[in-house]
Amino acid sequence: MSALWCAFSGQATRCRPVVQSAVSQRSLSGTCARAAAAAAVYKSPVRVDFYYDTISPYSWLAFETLLRYRPVWNLEIQFKPVFMAGLSQATSSNFLESLTKNQNKTRHMFQDIVRMGQYFKVPLRIPESPFYMLAVVGSLKQQRFLTAAQMKFPDVTEDLSRSIWYRGWAEDLDIAKPDSLRMIGRRAGMSEEEVEEALAASETQEVKDRLKSVTREAVDDGACGLPFLVFHVNKGDTDVETYFGSDRFPVIAHRLGKFMRQFKLEIEVQEWMDDLEWNGPVPDPNNFKEIEEPAEISKCFLSIEQYDELNQKFVDNVKQDFNIKDK
Amino acid sequence: MSALWCAFSGQATRCRPVVQSAVSQRSLSGTCARAAAAAAVYKSPVRVDFYYDTISPYSWLAFETLLRYRPVWNLEIQFKPVFMAGLSQATSSNFLESLTKNQNKTRHMFQDIVRMGQYFKVPLRIPESPFYMLAVVGSLKQQRFLTAAQMKFPDVTEDLSRSIWYRGWAEDLDIAKPDSLRMIGRRAGMSEEEVEEALAASETQEVKDRLKSVTREAVDDGACGLPFLVFHVNKGDTDVETYFGSDRFPVIAHRLGKFMRQFKLEIEVQEWMDDLEWNGPVPDPNNFKEIEEPAEISKCFLSIEQYDELNQKFVDNVKQDFNIKDK
């Protein structure tokens, strides 16, 4: 039963301080962005449309890397949560099917995800039942919640995205049930009221349509999987370069440098050239705060079990849902 | 008709000097390897099994990168040509099928190949009919020829591999017909006799079986596509790390560093650490000789048309094959 507590509690106790400091950077990232903008005010930012689904671990890698390079390359990132299964259907991609058929591919991908996480300094773990997560649970609930939250409270998008990935791909906990989303939202720095508002909105036709239309937009922009990145290299829509995956950043740096050489004013070129390098997954070690490893699952459960410390509301919910009588 | 001349001639004239100097490095690479071995004699080399098919452009990228890093990381590379279609069948990979179904994927992959080529400094071009090349022509003839040549003249493997890629993925010329293989072999520095011997052997059961068994070995080693790299990090078969694709070299450097820290003698560690970095696709610019861009196809045809300059034997072959009468 302890597993349930962990999965359902929005207000975990000993778990929470570790995780929250690691995940929520809502105010911090705002400050960073402002400072970077001031330093780079003479340059035109490069707009990037970042299509992603929080069920995709490679999307998490690209997400963190983009954020780290945002001040360095002066990126203006448009976060575009899409629904992966919808994208797969629209592009006739058979990603999940290929994983079940080609066992070598599956085995290799899980190794790759862990190694890439270590290299990129993102605490990725393979869930105990990745196919259950990917194919049964899916991402509809999370992506609708994220879309609703983004529409109502745009500045929460980054922390909320990270918080979903963290819960699913670092902690291996449920990510789709309402109480999981409550916990995720609170960890991302949302107030209880904001969370409830986003949760309610996530079931509206407006939000469902929005998620569909952004997914459609990704397909129209050429997405063949996630993450998918669209760089608007000349500020307009005419000079667009698209990238799939989390492993093309060296090429992106190389290409952005070329474009800058072509389009930017001479006087700015040298500085751009210096900046537009790929310096590995952590471009600025001095300003880098590593995301903390999640607590061991067993320790998490242990602390959660002391449920008298939990917010009574969530305890009551769970008791009611699972018909648990007080002793 | 001029296209045919280009495709069939083993002894092209004006085309040849440009291409040959670019492709054949048989003697050069031998020298390099010896010098590097001397410098690194105190270190145990890291063995890498490199499974590849010359019809795979990403395999070419990994091939060149491995060769460039061989002296830097002290790699002992085992070249293992396999038959891609056989591998796909054995692993139930539906790579070609997914390309035809998911047009966004196809479009994106072709862009990606060109950009990766530019970044890696490998002159990749998209063939005029990539699906014809990949799905109709395939790689059976080339991989059998390469296997035969490797069995008989092992030291030709590297240059011959590059020469096949160059002809297919840089020049967009036929790669499967016997006369194409003759030209490819000569460009790789093989004598006319060696080429004929390898060509004859490529039809024997021994060579066919060898290609099959290496392909099987790749599957058993976990290959889910090509290129597939198996690093024997502790000299034996117990500590093995596998990588798929041409885009994991930064991770490979990171991992090799970790292993060396664990296994190598303390006194050697620091030097290993310094070496085991990823310094982009060209680790040693001073000793780097870029592969030349192929001639423009039209210019190639133009010079080939002056066929009185060509080796008469091949001209006669083509005339006979295509029933061309002398004027």
mmCIF file of N, CA and C in Angstrom, chain A residues 57 75 109 112 129 171 301:
data_model
loop_
_atom_site.group_PDB
_atom_site.id
_atom_site.type_symbol
_atom_site.label_atom_id
_atom_site.label_comp_id
_atom_site.label_asym_id
_atom_site.label_seq_id
_atom_site.Cartn_x
_atom_site.Cartn_y
_atom_site.Cartn_z
ATOM 1 N N PRO A 57 11.873 10.579 -22.961
ATOM 2 C CA PRO A 57 13.088 10.908 -22.201
ATOM 3 C C PRO A 57 14.101 11.718 -23.025
ATOM 4 N N LEU A 75 18.797 32.250 -27.250
ATOM 5 C CA LEU A 75 17.644 31.577 -27.841
ATOM 6 C C LEU A 75 16.343 32.107 -27.251
ATOM 7 N N MET A 109 18.218 0.857 -26.613
ATOM 8 C CA MET A 109 17.670 2.175 -26.302
ATOM 9 C C MET A 109 17.669 2.438 -24.800
ATOM 10 N N ASP A 112 21.078 3.231 -23.777
ATOM 11 C CA ASP A 112 21.429 4.544 -24.319
ATOM 12 C C ASP A 112 20.834 5.667 -23.475
ATOM 13 N N SER A 129 8.492 -0.562 -15.487
ATOM 14 C CA SER A 129 7.671 -1.065 -16.592
ATOM 15 C C SER A 129 7.555 0.009 -17.673
ATOM 16 N N GLU A 171 11.918 9.419 -10.892
ATOM 17 C CA GLU A 171 11.388 8.754 -9.703
ATOM 18 C C GLU A 171 10.632 7.468 -10.005
ATOM 19 N N PHE A 301 9.179 5.693 -0.066
ATOM 20 C CA PHE A 301 8.026 4.991 0.482
ATOM 21 C C PHE A 301 8.046 5.055 2.003
#
